[in-house]
Amino acid sequence: MSHHYLAISTLHSSPVNCDQAHQDPIYLPVALELLDTPEHFRVQRVGHYPPANSSLSSRSETFLLLQPWPRAQPLLRASYPPFATQQVVPPRVTEPHQRPVPWDVRAVSVEAAVTPAEPHARVLFHLKGQDWPPGPGSLPCARLYATHPAGTAHRACRFQPSLGACVVELEFPSPWFSQGSTTRAELAYTLEPAAEGPGGCGPGGEEDPGEQALPVGSVELHSANPPQYQEVPLDDAVTLRAPDVPVRPGQLFSATLLLRHNFTASLLTLRIKVKKGLHVTAARPAQPTLWTAKLDRFKGSKHHTTLITCHRAGRTELDSSSPLELSEFLWVDFMVENGTGGGVAVTRPVTWQLEYPGQAPEAEKDKMVWEILVSERDIRALVPLAKAEELVNIAPLTGVPRRVPVRLVTVDAGGALEEVTEHVGCESANTQVLQVSEACDAVFVAGKESRGAKGVRVDFWWRRLRASLRMTVWAPLLPLRIELTDTTLEQIRGWRVPGPAEGASEPEAGGAEEVEQRARSCRLQYQRAGVRFLVPFVAHPLDGGRRLTHLLGPDWLLDVTHLVAPQARVQDPRVAFLEGGHTVVGREPGVTSIEVRSPLSGSILGEQALAVTDDKVSVLELRAQPVTGISLALSRGTAHPGEVTATCWAQPAPPAPKQEVALSLWLSFSDHTLAPAELYDRSDLGLTVSAEEPTAVLPAKEQGAQLGVLVSGASAEGLPLQVSLYPPEPCRRGRHRVPLASGTAWLGLPPAPTPVPALPSDPALSSLATEASVGGRRLVGGSVGGNVGVRGKFEQAEEKIRKEETEVREEEEEEEEEEMVPAPQRVTDLELGMYALLGIFCLAILIFLVNGVVFVLRYQRKEPPDSSANPASPQPHNWVWLGTDQEELSRQLDRRPPGLPKGEGGCPCENGAGGETPTSVSNPPGDAPGSSSTLARKEAGGRRKRVEFVTFAPAPPAQQPEEPVGAPAVQSILVAGEEDIRWVCEDMGLKDPEDLRNYMERIRGSS
């Protein structure tokens, strides 16, 4: 993110103008980031971005912190260079009291009930989150409070760095058990700093913590000791009752055999087989007067066998009222040897077998194996410890499995903790939601899980101890929502950026010619759009229902842009492309889409249409906000314990002398869209900052600041700055270099609205006396003041600029087509096919024309013979007309050119009735070729058949200049030969050979 800085010498307070902020999606582009937080997300409400409290001078963002932070409180940093500030995130809010606590603690009650024999309540406290350094550090103490109607008791323990856990063993006073019935004690805890002394915790003076304590649960107090044994039948009549608690090395314990009242056998043999480390010491009848017991021991290499033979000593009457009831028959005492191998719990199997007279001695049907857990420790519970009880399953979006480490610990009497790593079993109750590793050291999601759930269970067991871990898994509800700040990107009028055509070499000319070539290699800038990828996370019901539970709520979405940006792409990269995963840049007109594909399956996770057009839009104005400092406020939400809202705003206080001031700018387009200048490349923007007072604005580099300006003075009512946006310097050309847009920013308190004073004749030169230009800066545009009071000092100057823009607009539009290098157009397969067909048609037409030209040239070379050279040669008769219409013949005779001598022309023969003899009319040879002669005969009486010959021949060389110019060249039909025209005269009645011969001689003589 790039910004523009100003250093101010003397300024007054500058209030924020937010009249339009609540209407437009605009905010202060300050960077907000969380530090020292393992996992967090930005969240937003559906259809509320930016939030309603955001404006040109402020910004609000909501974060969701999922992983706790045991080492140190996380920090939230806000930066808008050169200004930055940070704050410690408030402590988490715990339910149900909604009070903040500095640590995320999980409390597990080991015992559900206590008795006078075991009056201790044990609670394990575990810090969820990261690992801890080896030293004790600053880990706190947990104090457990037990509240009973008879009083209150409390005790504390300090968290140990190795596991981040500790156990409080609180002994209840004996009067609490003297109620005669079952009572209940409520458990709660508080966290307090560690102190010097035994255990590292203070004495704890408060007996009643009140509302400061966090609840743990309750424990029942029984006045009698409940039995701790289990009963297993050996056959239909004999049952074994064995203790169901671990035994210590060297401890003596007993097992009891029970008989039904209807048992009638007088002899019973019990065979017991044990491994080394366990011995049968004695067998005692429960009723010595009725039964006797004999004990025999047999030692083996791996096992010891004990044979107990029982005889009935006396006769007893059967109890017919309750024949199935059990009564104690025999007590068998066992002894455990000392030492179990380093204190690790082991099991000792004991095989029991009953034998009756007449039964096979090794009958397998009566064998029963009972395992005794032997341990040097008095283990009371197995507890799984997880770093987090909540997991957001982002594996379908990233393709990377998510793991939550799990440790199994045992809780001993006295509060000792021991981690268990071997001989551990585990199983997930629902593998479609959560899976567990083979080593039982982690639960994970791999990306193929299809559901989420609250309270999904994972079972763990070790030896005879079992425990369960409850987890909440949130799964993404696909498809992704892809939000674009603008779904139609258009060309920005007048904004040219360097962009020569692909493959074009750099201009080699120098001087003005090089500048001209570079300017003509620029192209129009397309609009850019910001893109964000959002998705809701849900938990499905475990019973298979359809009611979903949403993370934070049904109207909240998590921003996963930073996760799916590597998988996001534009479907047609020729139309647009993604820059940095969060900005869409248009390239050429077309329609495409932005899509995100799964890294696991390649399926589309989300898609959004995008159009790039060659329509022109204009930058209407810049909305400018000066920033002299930033303030930050944090607050906790109530929808989730990890919800944090950060609000940052620009300080309205006047800056100190020579202090840098940043300008926040937004671009307002004619298509009613707004965009921060951070979306555009810094090299594509040219910025000028003008002040009314002379020598008020200087380049910042003279004072050591980077890419900024220095303001050396300000008036009492504040200093207005005119900010103008230009194309980059290489793409500016022409006499009128008008800005793309401009805006006014007030440093200090703007004056009250007053009549505008008269400005000098040339306000552009006198009012805007000094100007500092920063080329290639990337700024956000917008104007804080649109009224007369704020922009009064610049109204006339801006009016002149508007006039210049109007005059130059048409000129620039005409130049655009010449200067811009057109973007390469796409050619589709359909267009290729149409172009191929068009080429074939054009080729066919060309071949046809060539054939026609060849045909014409070939027949133009053929000329008829010259009649003057050979009068007797036959002449071609191109047109022959046969008809009897005398009116048509008269019209043809009337069309003869004037000046023809009478007696010439006509038919070379006449009929016997006598009449007008047509004469042949000849045209001078010098006339133009293609002239015609008409031979006709006008009948005096009746309608007769007539023949008209029209001949065309090239004109012979000029021989009769006395003939009138333009007379048609008429050739007599007789010169062509007698045989060619004899058939014509026969039709005229000249059938006699003598008459025909005379007629032919007369005609030949006249010609």
PDB file of C-alpha atoms in Angstrom, residues 452-560:
ATOM      1  CA  GLY A 452     -19.253 -29.913  10.429  1.00  0.00           C
ATOM      2  CA  ALA A 453     -20.676 -30.553  13.878  1.00  0.00           C
ATOM      3  CA  LYS A 454     -20.746 -29.282  17.423  1.00  0.00           C
ATOM      4  CA  GLY A 455     -19.694 -31.738  20.109  1.00  0.00           C
ATOM      5  CA  VAL A 456     -18.365 -34.474  17.850  1.00  0.00           C
ATOM      6  CA  ARG A 457     -16.840 -37.205  20.025  1.00  0.00           C
ATOM      7  CA  VAL A 458     -13.413 -38.827  19.824  1.00  0.00           C
ATOM      8  CA  ASP A 459     -12.858 -41.790  22.181  1.00  0.00           C
ATOM      9  CA  PHE A 460      -9.498 -42.686  23.764  1.00  0.00           C
ATOM     10  CA  TRP A 461      -8.586 -45.683  25.931  1.00  0.00           C
ATOM     11  CA  TRP A 462      -5.530 -46.888  27.777  1.00  0.00           C
ATOM     12  CA  ARG A 463      -5.550 -50.153  29.694  1.00  0.00           C
ATOM     13  CA  ARG A 464      -8.884 -50.213  31.466  1.00  0.00           C
ATOM     14  CA  LEU A 465      -9.361 -46.442  31.447  1.00  0.00           C
ATOM     15  CA  ARG A 466     -11.469 -44.648  28.866  1.00  0.00           C
ATOM     16  CA  ALA A 467     -12.026 -40.964  28.074  1.00  0.00           C
ATOM     17  CA  SER A 468     -13.723 -38.852  25.427  1.00  0.00           C
ATOM     18  CA  LEU A 469     -12.852 -35.547  23.769  1.00  0.00           C
ATOM     19  CA  ARG A 470     -15.586 -33.259  22.445  1.00  0.00           C
ATOM     20  CA  MET A 471     -14.744 -31.005  19.499  1.00  0.00           C
ATOM     21  CA  THR A 472     -16.593 -28.401  17.463  1.00  0.00           C
ATOM     22  CA  VAL A 473     -15.812 -28.452  13.750  1.00  0.00           C
ATOM     23  CA  TRP A 474     -16.955 -25.664  11.398  1.00  0.00           C
ATOM     24  CA  ALA A 475     -17.141 -26.573   7.704  1.00  0.00           C
ATOM     25  CA  PRO A 476     -17.377 -24.113   4.772  1.00  0.00           C
ATOM     26  CA  LEU A 477     -20.799 -23.822   3.177  1.00  0.00           C
ATOM     27  CA  LEU A 478     -19.948 -23.751  -0.526  1.00  0.00           C
ATOM     28  CA  PRO A 479     -20.035 -22.173  -3.066  1.00  0.00           C
ATOM     29  CA  LEU A 480     -17.735 -19.287  -2.270  1.00  0.00           C
ATOM     30  CA  ARG A 481     -19.065 -15.765  -2.538  1.00  0.00           C
ATOM     31  CA  ILE A 482     -16.815 -13.651  -4.754  1.00  0.00           C
ATOM     32  CA  GLU A 483     -17.468  -9.949  -4.230  1.00  0.00           C
ATOM     33  CA  LEU A 484     -16.187  -7.407  -6.756  1.00  0.00           C
ATOM     34  CA  THR A 485     -16.280  -3.678  -6.156  1.00  0.00           C
ATOM     35  CA  ASP A 486     -17.186  -3.323  -9.852  1.00  0.00           C
ATOM     36  CA  THR A 487     -18.335  -6.141 -12.136  1.00  0.00           C
ATOM     37  CA  THR A 488     -18.043  -4.068 -15.352  1.00  0.00           C
ATOM     38  CA  LEU A 489     -14.651  -2.543 -16.083  1.00  0.00           C
ATOM     39  CA  GLU A 490     -14.583   0.299 -18.604  1.00  0.00           C
ATOM     40  CA  GLN A 491     -11.919   2.456 -20.185  1.00  0.00           C
ATOM     41  CA  ILE A 492     -11.109   5.671 -18.362  1.00  0.00           C
ATOM     42  CA  ARG A 493     -11.325   8.639 -20.676  1.00  0.00           C
ATOM     43  CA  GLY A 494      -8.115  10.586 -20.998  1.00  0.00           C
ATOM     44  CA  TRP A 495      -6.091   8.352 -18.683  1.00  0.00           C
ATOM     45  CA  ARG A 496      -3.266   6.987 -20.757  1.00  0.00           C
ATOM     46  CA  VAL A 497      -0.656   4.675 -19.323  1.00  0.00           C
ATOM     47  CA  PRO A 498       2.523   3.303 -20.895  1.00  0.00           C
ATOM     48  CA  GLY A 499       1.764   0.114 -22.766  1.00  0.00           C
ATOM     49  CA  PRO A 500       3.439  -0.539 -26.127  1.00  0.00           C
ATOM     50  CA  ALA A 501       2.153  -3.355 -28.257  1.00  0.00           C
ATOM     51  CA  GLU A 502       3.584  -6.776 -27.601  1.00  0.00           C
ATOM     52  CA  GLY A 503       6.804  -7.319 -29.446  1.00  0.00           C
ATOM     53  CA  ALA A 504       7.261  -3.619 -30.201  1.00  0.00           C
ATOM     54  CA  SER A 505      10.784  -2.417 -29.664  1.00  0.00           C
ATOM     55  CA  GLU A 506      11.708   0.701 -27.779  1.00  0.00           C
ATOM     56  CA  PRO A 507      11.848   3.845 -29.889  1.00  0.00           C
ATOM     57  CA  GLU A 508      15.328   4.642 -31.110  1.00  0.00           C
ATOM     58  CA  ALA A 509      14.666   8.224 -32.155  1.00  0.00           C
ATOM     59  CA  GLY A 510      15.806  11.042 -29.940  1.00  0.00           C
ATOM     60  CA  GLY A 511      14.472  14.328 -28.733  1.00  0.00           C
ATOM     61  CA  ALA A 512      10.946  15.404 -29.580  1.00  0.00           C
ATOM     62  CA  GLU A 513      10.446  12.469 -31.937  1.00  0.00           C
ATOM     63  CA  GLU A 514      11.161   9.981 -29.146  1.00  0.00           C
ATOM     64  CA  VAL A 515       8.701  11.710 -26.831  1.00  0.00           C
ATOM     65  CA  GLU A 516       6.072  11.640 -29.564  1.00  0.00           C
ATOM     66  CA  GLN A 517       6.611   7.938 -30.189  1.00  0.00           C
ATOM     67  CA  ARG A 518       6.392   7.143 -26.516  1.00  0.00           C
ATOM     68  CA  ALA A 519       3.196   9.126 -26.193  1.00  0.00           C
ATOM     69  CA  ARG A 520       1.686   7.269 -29.117  1.00  0.00           C
ATOM     70  CA  SER A 521       2.643   3.935 -27.530  1.00  0.00           C
ATOM     71  CA  CYS A 522       0.382   4.648 -24.540  1.00  0.00           C
ATOM     72  CA  ARG A 523      -2.958   2.978 -24.121  1.00  0.00           C
ATOM     73  CA  LEU A 524      -6.128   3.804 -22.255  1.00  0.00           C
ATOM     74  CA  GLN A 525      -6.343   2.676 -18.664  1.00  0.00           C
ATOM     75  CA  TYR A 526      -9.121   0.274 -17.738  1.00  0.00           C
ATOM     76  CA  GLN A 527     -10.912   0.478 -14.427  1.00  0.00           C
ATOM     77  CA  ARG A 528      -9.745  -1.842 -11.692  1.00  0.00           C
ATOM     78  CA  ALA A 529     -11.810  -3.633  -9.072  1.00  0.00           C
ATOM     79  CA  GLY A 530     -11.068  -5.050  -5.671  1.00  0.00           C
ATOM     80  CA  VAL A 531     -12.020  -8.670  -5.087  1.00  0.00           C
ATOM     81  CA  ARG A 532     -12.730 -10.536  -1.854  1.00  0.00           C
ATOM     82  CA  PHE A 533     -13.575 -14.192  -1.316  1.00  0.00           C
ATOM     83  CA  LEU A 534     -16.121 -14.893   1.417  1.00  0.00           C
ATOM     84  CA  VAL A 535     -17.775 -18.019   2.779  1.00  0.00           C
ATOM     85  CA  PRO A 536     -19.980 -18.887   5.780  1.00  0.00           C
ATOM     86  CA  PHE A 537     -18.918 -21.706   8.117  1.00  0.00           C
ATOM     87  CA  VAL A 538     -21.570 -23.982   9.609  1.00  0.00           C
ATOM     88  CA  ALA A 539     -22.004 -26.991  11.885  1.00  0.00           C
ATOM     89  CA  HIS A 540     -24.483 -29.733  10.996  1.00  0.00           C
ATOM     90  CA  PRO A 541     -26.606 -31.474  13.626  1.00  0.00           C
ATOM     91  CA  LEU A 542     -25.302 -34.826  14.811  1.00  0.00           C
ATOM     92  CA  ASP A 543     -28.722 -36.433  14.469  1.00  0.00           C
ATOM     93  CA  GLY A 544     -28.757 -35.881  10.705  1.00  0.00           C
ATOM     94  CA  GLY A 545     -31.205 -32.973  10.712  1.00  0.00           C
ATOM     95  CA  ARG A 546     -31.125 -30.002   8.377  1.00  0.00           C
ATOM     96  CA  ARG A 547     -30.952 -27.156  10.855  1.00  0.00           C
ATOM     97  CA  LEU A 548     -27.514 -25.571  10.535  1.00  0.00           C
ATOM     98  CA  THR A 549     -25.605 -23.639  13.161  1.00  0.00           C
ATOM     99  CA  HIS A 550     -23.588 -20.743  11.743  1.00  0.00           C
ATOM    100  CA  LEU A 551     -20.308 -19.504  13.092  1.00  0.00           C
ATOM    101  CA  LEU A 552     -21.005 -16.052  14.613  1.00  0.00           C
ATOM    102  CA  GLY A 553     -24.486 -16.082  13.093  1.00  0.00           C
ATOM    103  CA  PRO A 554     -26.362 -16.634   9.804  1.00  0.00           C
ATOM    104  CA  ASP A 555     -25.538 -13.110   8.552  1.00  0.00           C
ATOM    105  CA  TRP A 556     -21.755 -13.356   9.062  1.00  0.00           C
ATOM    106  CA  LEU A 557     -19.167 -14.316   6.436  1.00  0.00           C
ATOM    107  CA  LEU A 558     -15.480 -15.107   6.861  1.00  0.00           C
ATOM    108  CA  ASP A 559     -12.970 -13.489   4.525  1.00  0.00           C
ATOM    109  CA  VAL A 560     -10.795 -16.277   3.100  1.00  0.00           C
TER     110      VAL A 560
END
